[in-house]
PDB file of C-alpha atoms in Angstrom:
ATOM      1  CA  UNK A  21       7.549   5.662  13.537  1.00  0.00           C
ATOM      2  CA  UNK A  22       4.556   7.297  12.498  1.00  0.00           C
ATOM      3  CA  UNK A  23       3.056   7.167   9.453  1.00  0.00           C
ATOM      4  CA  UNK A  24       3.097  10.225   8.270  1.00  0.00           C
ATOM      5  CA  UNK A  25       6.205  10.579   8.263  1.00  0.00           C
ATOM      6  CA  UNK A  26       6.854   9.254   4.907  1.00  0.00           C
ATOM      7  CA  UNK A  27       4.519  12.293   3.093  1.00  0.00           C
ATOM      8  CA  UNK A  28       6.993  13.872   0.857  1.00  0.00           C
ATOM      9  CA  UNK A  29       8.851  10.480   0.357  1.00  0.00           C
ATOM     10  CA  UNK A  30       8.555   8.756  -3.090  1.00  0.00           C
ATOM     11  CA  UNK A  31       6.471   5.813  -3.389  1.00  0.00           C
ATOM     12  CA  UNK A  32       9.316   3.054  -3.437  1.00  0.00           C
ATOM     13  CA  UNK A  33      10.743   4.805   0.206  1.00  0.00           C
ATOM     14  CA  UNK A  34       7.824   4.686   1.815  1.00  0.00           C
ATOM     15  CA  UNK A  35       6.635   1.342   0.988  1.00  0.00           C
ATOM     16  CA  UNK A  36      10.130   0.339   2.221  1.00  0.00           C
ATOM     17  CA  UNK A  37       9.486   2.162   5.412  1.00  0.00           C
ATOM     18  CA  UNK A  38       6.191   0.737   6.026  1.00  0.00           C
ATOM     19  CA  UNK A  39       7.965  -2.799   5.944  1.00  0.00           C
ATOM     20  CA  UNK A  40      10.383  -2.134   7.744  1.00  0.00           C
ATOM     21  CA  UNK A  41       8.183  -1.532  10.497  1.00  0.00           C
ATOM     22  CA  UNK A  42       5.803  -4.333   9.168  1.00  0.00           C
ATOM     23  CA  UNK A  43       2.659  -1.942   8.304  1.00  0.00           C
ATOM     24  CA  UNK A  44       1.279  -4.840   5.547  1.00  0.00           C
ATOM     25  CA  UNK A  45      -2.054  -3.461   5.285  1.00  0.00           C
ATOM     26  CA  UNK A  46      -2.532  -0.532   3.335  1.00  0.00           C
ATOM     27  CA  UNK A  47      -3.858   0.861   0.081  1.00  0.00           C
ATOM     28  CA  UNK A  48      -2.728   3.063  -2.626  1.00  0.00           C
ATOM     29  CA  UNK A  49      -5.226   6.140  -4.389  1.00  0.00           C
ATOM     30  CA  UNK A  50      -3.663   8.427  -6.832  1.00  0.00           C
ATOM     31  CA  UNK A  51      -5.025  11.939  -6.538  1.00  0.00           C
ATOM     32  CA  UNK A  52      -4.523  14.704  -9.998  1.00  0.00           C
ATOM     33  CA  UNK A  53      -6.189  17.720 -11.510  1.00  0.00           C
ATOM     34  CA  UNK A  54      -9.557  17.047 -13.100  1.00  0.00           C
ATOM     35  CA  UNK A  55      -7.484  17.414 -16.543  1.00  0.00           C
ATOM     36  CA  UNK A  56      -5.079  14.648 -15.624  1.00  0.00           C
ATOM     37  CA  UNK A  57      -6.775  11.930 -14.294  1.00  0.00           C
ATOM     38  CA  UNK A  58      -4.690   9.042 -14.060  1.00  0.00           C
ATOM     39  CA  UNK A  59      -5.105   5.491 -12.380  1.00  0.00           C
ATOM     40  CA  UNK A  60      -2.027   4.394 -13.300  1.00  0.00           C
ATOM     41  CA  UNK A  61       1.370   5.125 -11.171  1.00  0.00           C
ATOM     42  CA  UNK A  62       4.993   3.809 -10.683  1.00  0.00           C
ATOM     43  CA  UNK A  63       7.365   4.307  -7.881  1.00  0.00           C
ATOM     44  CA  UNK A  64       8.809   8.012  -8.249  1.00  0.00           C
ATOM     45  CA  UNK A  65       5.502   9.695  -7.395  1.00  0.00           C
ATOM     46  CA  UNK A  66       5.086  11.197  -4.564  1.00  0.00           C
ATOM     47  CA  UNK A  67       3.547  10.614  -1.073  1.00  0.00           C
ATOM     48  CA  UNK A  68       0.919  13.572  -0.481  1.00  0.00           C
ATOM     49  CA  UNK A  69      -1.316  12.216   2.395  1.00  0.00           C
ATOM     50  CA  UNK A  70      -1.651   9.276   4.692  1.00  0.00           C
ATOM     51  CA  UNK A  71      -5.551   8.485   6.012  1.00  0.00           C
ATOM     52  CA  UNK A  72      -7.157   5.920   8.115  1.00  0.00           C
ATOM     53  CA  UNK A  73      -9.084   3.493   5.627  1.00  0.00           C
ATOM     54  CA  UNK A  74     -12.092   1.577   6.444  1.00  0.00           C
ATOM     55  CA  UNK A  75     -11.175  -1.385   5.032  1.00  0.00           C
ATOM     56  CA  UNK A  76      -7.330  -1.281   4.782  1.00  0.00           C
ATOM     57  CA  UNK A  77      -5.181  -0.087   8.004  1.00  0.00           C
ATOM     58  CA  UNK A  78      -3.937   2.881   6.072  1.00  0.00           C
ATOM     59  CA  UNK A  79      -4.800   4.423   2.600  1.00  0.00           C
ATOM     60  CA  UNK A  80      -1.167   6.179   0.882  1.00  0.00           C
ATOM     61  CA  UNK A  81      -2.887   9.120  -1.235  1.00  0.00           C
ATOM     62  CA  UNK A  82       0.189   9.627  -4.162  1.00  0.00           C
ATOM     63  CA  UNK A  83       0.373  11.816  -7.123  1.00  0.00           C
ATOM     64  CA  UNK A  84       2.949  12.440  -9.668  1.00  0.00           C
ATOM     65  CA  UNK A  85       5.667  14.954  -9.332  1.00  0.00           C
ATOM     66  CA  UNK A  86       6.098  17.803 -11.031  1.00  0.00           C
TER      67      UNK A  86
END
């Protein structure tokens, strides 16, 4: 598996992918419009981008669908 393979998946299925093939170590940054910002998130949105973190093995970039 590679990891970004779950962009386009929601939340919940790709955290369920990523243990499933035991990737533990990763973060979680919501990205919206200047208008919306929004820290908060739940498990329908939406998997935009996967990047290598510094301080986490992967960082899961998310934002809310449409």
């Amino acid at each position: 598996m590679n990891v970004t393979d779950v962009i386009g998946f929601t939340l919940k299925d790709a955290k369920a992918i990523f243990e499933n093939n035991n990737i533990k170590d990763y973060s979680i940054k919501v990205t919206s419009s200047p208008r919306l910002k929004c820290d908060d998130y739940d498990d329908n949105y939406r998997v935009v981008s996967i990047r290598k973190a510094s301080n986490k093995e992967f960082e899961m970039i998310i934002c809310k669908p449409l």
